[in-house]
Every structure is written in C-alpha cells, then in structure tokens.
C-alpha cells in the first residue's frame, strides 16, 4: 500500500537510487543529514520520526477502513 511505497521511496533515496537531489525526499534528507549526526542529531531524528509516524498512520487508517468496510468481519 501507501506505507510500503513511502518506505520504498525513502529507502531508495537514502541509498542514492531515488529522486534527484533538488527534489525533496525523506530518504535524501536522511542521507544528507547523516554526516551531521554527531552535533546536530535533530537533523536525522525529525525526518526519521516523520517517516515513522506517516507509515504507522497509513497502516492504522488502512486497518480501520478494512475493519469498517469488510463484510466478512461484520459477522
């Protein structure tokens, strides 16, 4: 789903196989901020937390929609 696509895009961008650098990407932000982690940890923490919260949110919304709309679960 959407959460998997976000993780795939972020992972590929982090590894250097994603979108080109002028385009904003959480993976690219994490890759570029990796060299500053010793003295500016928040440059890595906040994009990482944003990816985590977004992926968990999409998973929870998807689970809720499935539970509400799947007739097999309404028995």
mmCIF file of C-alpha atoms in Angstrom:
data_model
loop_
_atom_site.group_PDB
_atom_site.id
_atom_site.type_symbol
_atom_site.label_atom_id
_atom_site.label_comp_id
_atom_site.label_asym_id
_atom_site.label_seq_id
_atom_site.Cartn_x
_atom_site.Cartn_y
_atom_site.Cartn_z
ATOM 1 C CA UNK A 1 0.000 0.000 0.000
ATOM 2 C CA UNK A 2 0.911 3.599 0.507
ATOM 3 C CA UNK A 3 3.062 2.902 3.576
ATOM 4 C CA UNK A 4 5.165 0.420 1.623
ATOM 5 C CA UNK A 5 5.590 2.916 -1.195
ATOM 6 C CA UNK A 6 6.776 5.582 1.254
ATOM 7 C CA UNK A 7 9.293 3.195 2.816
ATOM 8 C CA UNK A 8 10.491 2.034 -0.608
ATOM 9 C CA UNK A 9 10.966 5.578 -1.891
ATOM 10 C CA UNK A 10 12.711 6.680 1.292
ATOM 11 C CA UNK A 11 14.986 3.654 1.290
ATOM 12 C CA UNK A 12 15.920 4.004 -2.365
ATOM 13 C CA UNK A 13 16.570 7.731 -1.966
ATOM 14 C CA UNK A 14 18.709 7.062 1.110
ATOM 15 C CA UNK A 15 20.780 4.580 -0.891
ATOM 16 C CA UNK A 16 21.128 7.043 -3.784
ATOM 17 C CA UNK A 17 18.736 5.343 -6.219
ATOM 18 C CA UNK A 18 15.759 7.646 -5.700
ATOM 19 C CA UNK A 19 14.749 11.041 -6.982
ATOM 20 C CA UNK A 20 17.493 13.531 -7.954
ATOM 21 C CA UNK A 21 18.760 15.836 -5.157
ATOM 22 C CA UNK A 22 16.831 19.043 -5.944
ATOM 23 C CA UNK A 23 13.591 17.128 -5.326
ATOM 24 C CA UNK A 24 12.611 16.857 -1.663
ATOM 25 C CA UNK A 25 12.605 13.327 -0.269
ATOM 26 C CA UNK A 26 12.762 11.998 3.275
ATOM 27 C CA UNK A 27 15.402 9.477 2.246
ATOM 28 C CA UNK A 28 17.546 12.193 0.679
ATOM 29 C CA UNK A 29 17.146 14.366 3.791
ATOM 30 C CA UNK A 30 18.256 11.458 5.982
ATOM 31 C CA UNK A 31 21.219 10.723 3.711
ATOM 32 C CA UNK A 32 22.409 14.338 3.662
ATOM 33 C CA UNK A 33 21.981 14.802 7.414
ATOM 34 C CA UNK A 34 23.875 11.617 8.268
ATOM 35 C CA UNK A 35 27.215 13.442 8.387
ATOM 36 C CA UNK A 36 25.863 15.941 10.957
ATOM 37 C CA UNK A 37 24.506 13.375 13.431
ATOM 38 C CA UNK A 38 27.350 13.958 15.915
ATOM 39 C CA UNK A 39 26.485 17.587 16.647
ATOM 40 C CA UNK A 40 23.008 18.078 15.126
ATOM 41 C CA UNK A 41 21.085 14.892 15.940
ATOM 42 C CA UNK A 42 17.729 16.541 15.237
ATOM 43 C CA UNK A 43 18.544 16.714 11.512
ATOM 44 C CA UNK A 44 18.285 12.914 11.454
ATOM 45 C CA UNK A 45 15.711 12.413 14.201
ATOM 46 C CA UNK A 46 12.888 14.589 12.897
ATOM 47 C CA UNK A 47 12.763 13.227 9.317
ATOM 48 C CA UNK A 48 13.050 9.692 10.700
ATOM 49 C CA UNK A 49 10.199 10.295 13.128
ATOM 50 C CA UNK A 50 8.143 11.873 10.328
ATOM 51 C CA UNK A 51 8.585 8.770 8.159
ATOM 52 C CA UNK A 52 7.696 6.522 11.102
ATOM 53 C CA UNK A 53 4.562 8.482 12.062
ATOM 54 C CA UNK A 54 3.386 8.705 8.448
ATOM 55 C CA UNK A 55 3.841 4.979 7.803
ATOM 56 C CA UNK A 56 2.146 3.976 11.067
ATOM 57 C CA UNK A 57 -0.711 6.409 10.366
ATOM 58 C CA UNK A 58 -1.348 4.971 6.907
ATOM 59 C CA UNK A 59 -1.292 1.456 8.346
ATOM 60 C CA UNK A 60 -3.754 2.345 11.112
ATOM 61 C CA UNK A 61 -6.110 4.143 8.721
ATOM 62 C CA UNK A 62 -5.953 1.198 6.328
ATOM 63 C CA UNK A 63 -6.700 -1.270 9.119
ATOM 64 C CA UNK A 64 -9.601 0.858 10.308
ATOM 65 C CA UNK A 65 -11.076 1.118 6.819
ATOM 66 C CA UNK A 66 -10.710 -2.621 6.315
ATOM 67 C CA UNK A 67 -12.436 -3.340 9.633
ATOM 68 C CA UNK A 68 -15.262 -0.920 8.808
ATOM 69 C CA UNK A 69 -15.835 -1.959 5.195
ATOM 70 C CA UNK A 70 -15.040 -5.693 5.039
ATOM 71 C CA UNK A 71 -18.350 -7.614 5.169
ATOM 72 C CA UNK A 72 -16.598 -10.791 6.347
ATOM 73 C CA UNK A 73 -15.540 -9.046 9.560
ATOM 74 C CA UNK A 74 -19.073 -7.844 10.369
ATOM 75 C CA UNK A 75 -20.388 -11.298 11.317
#
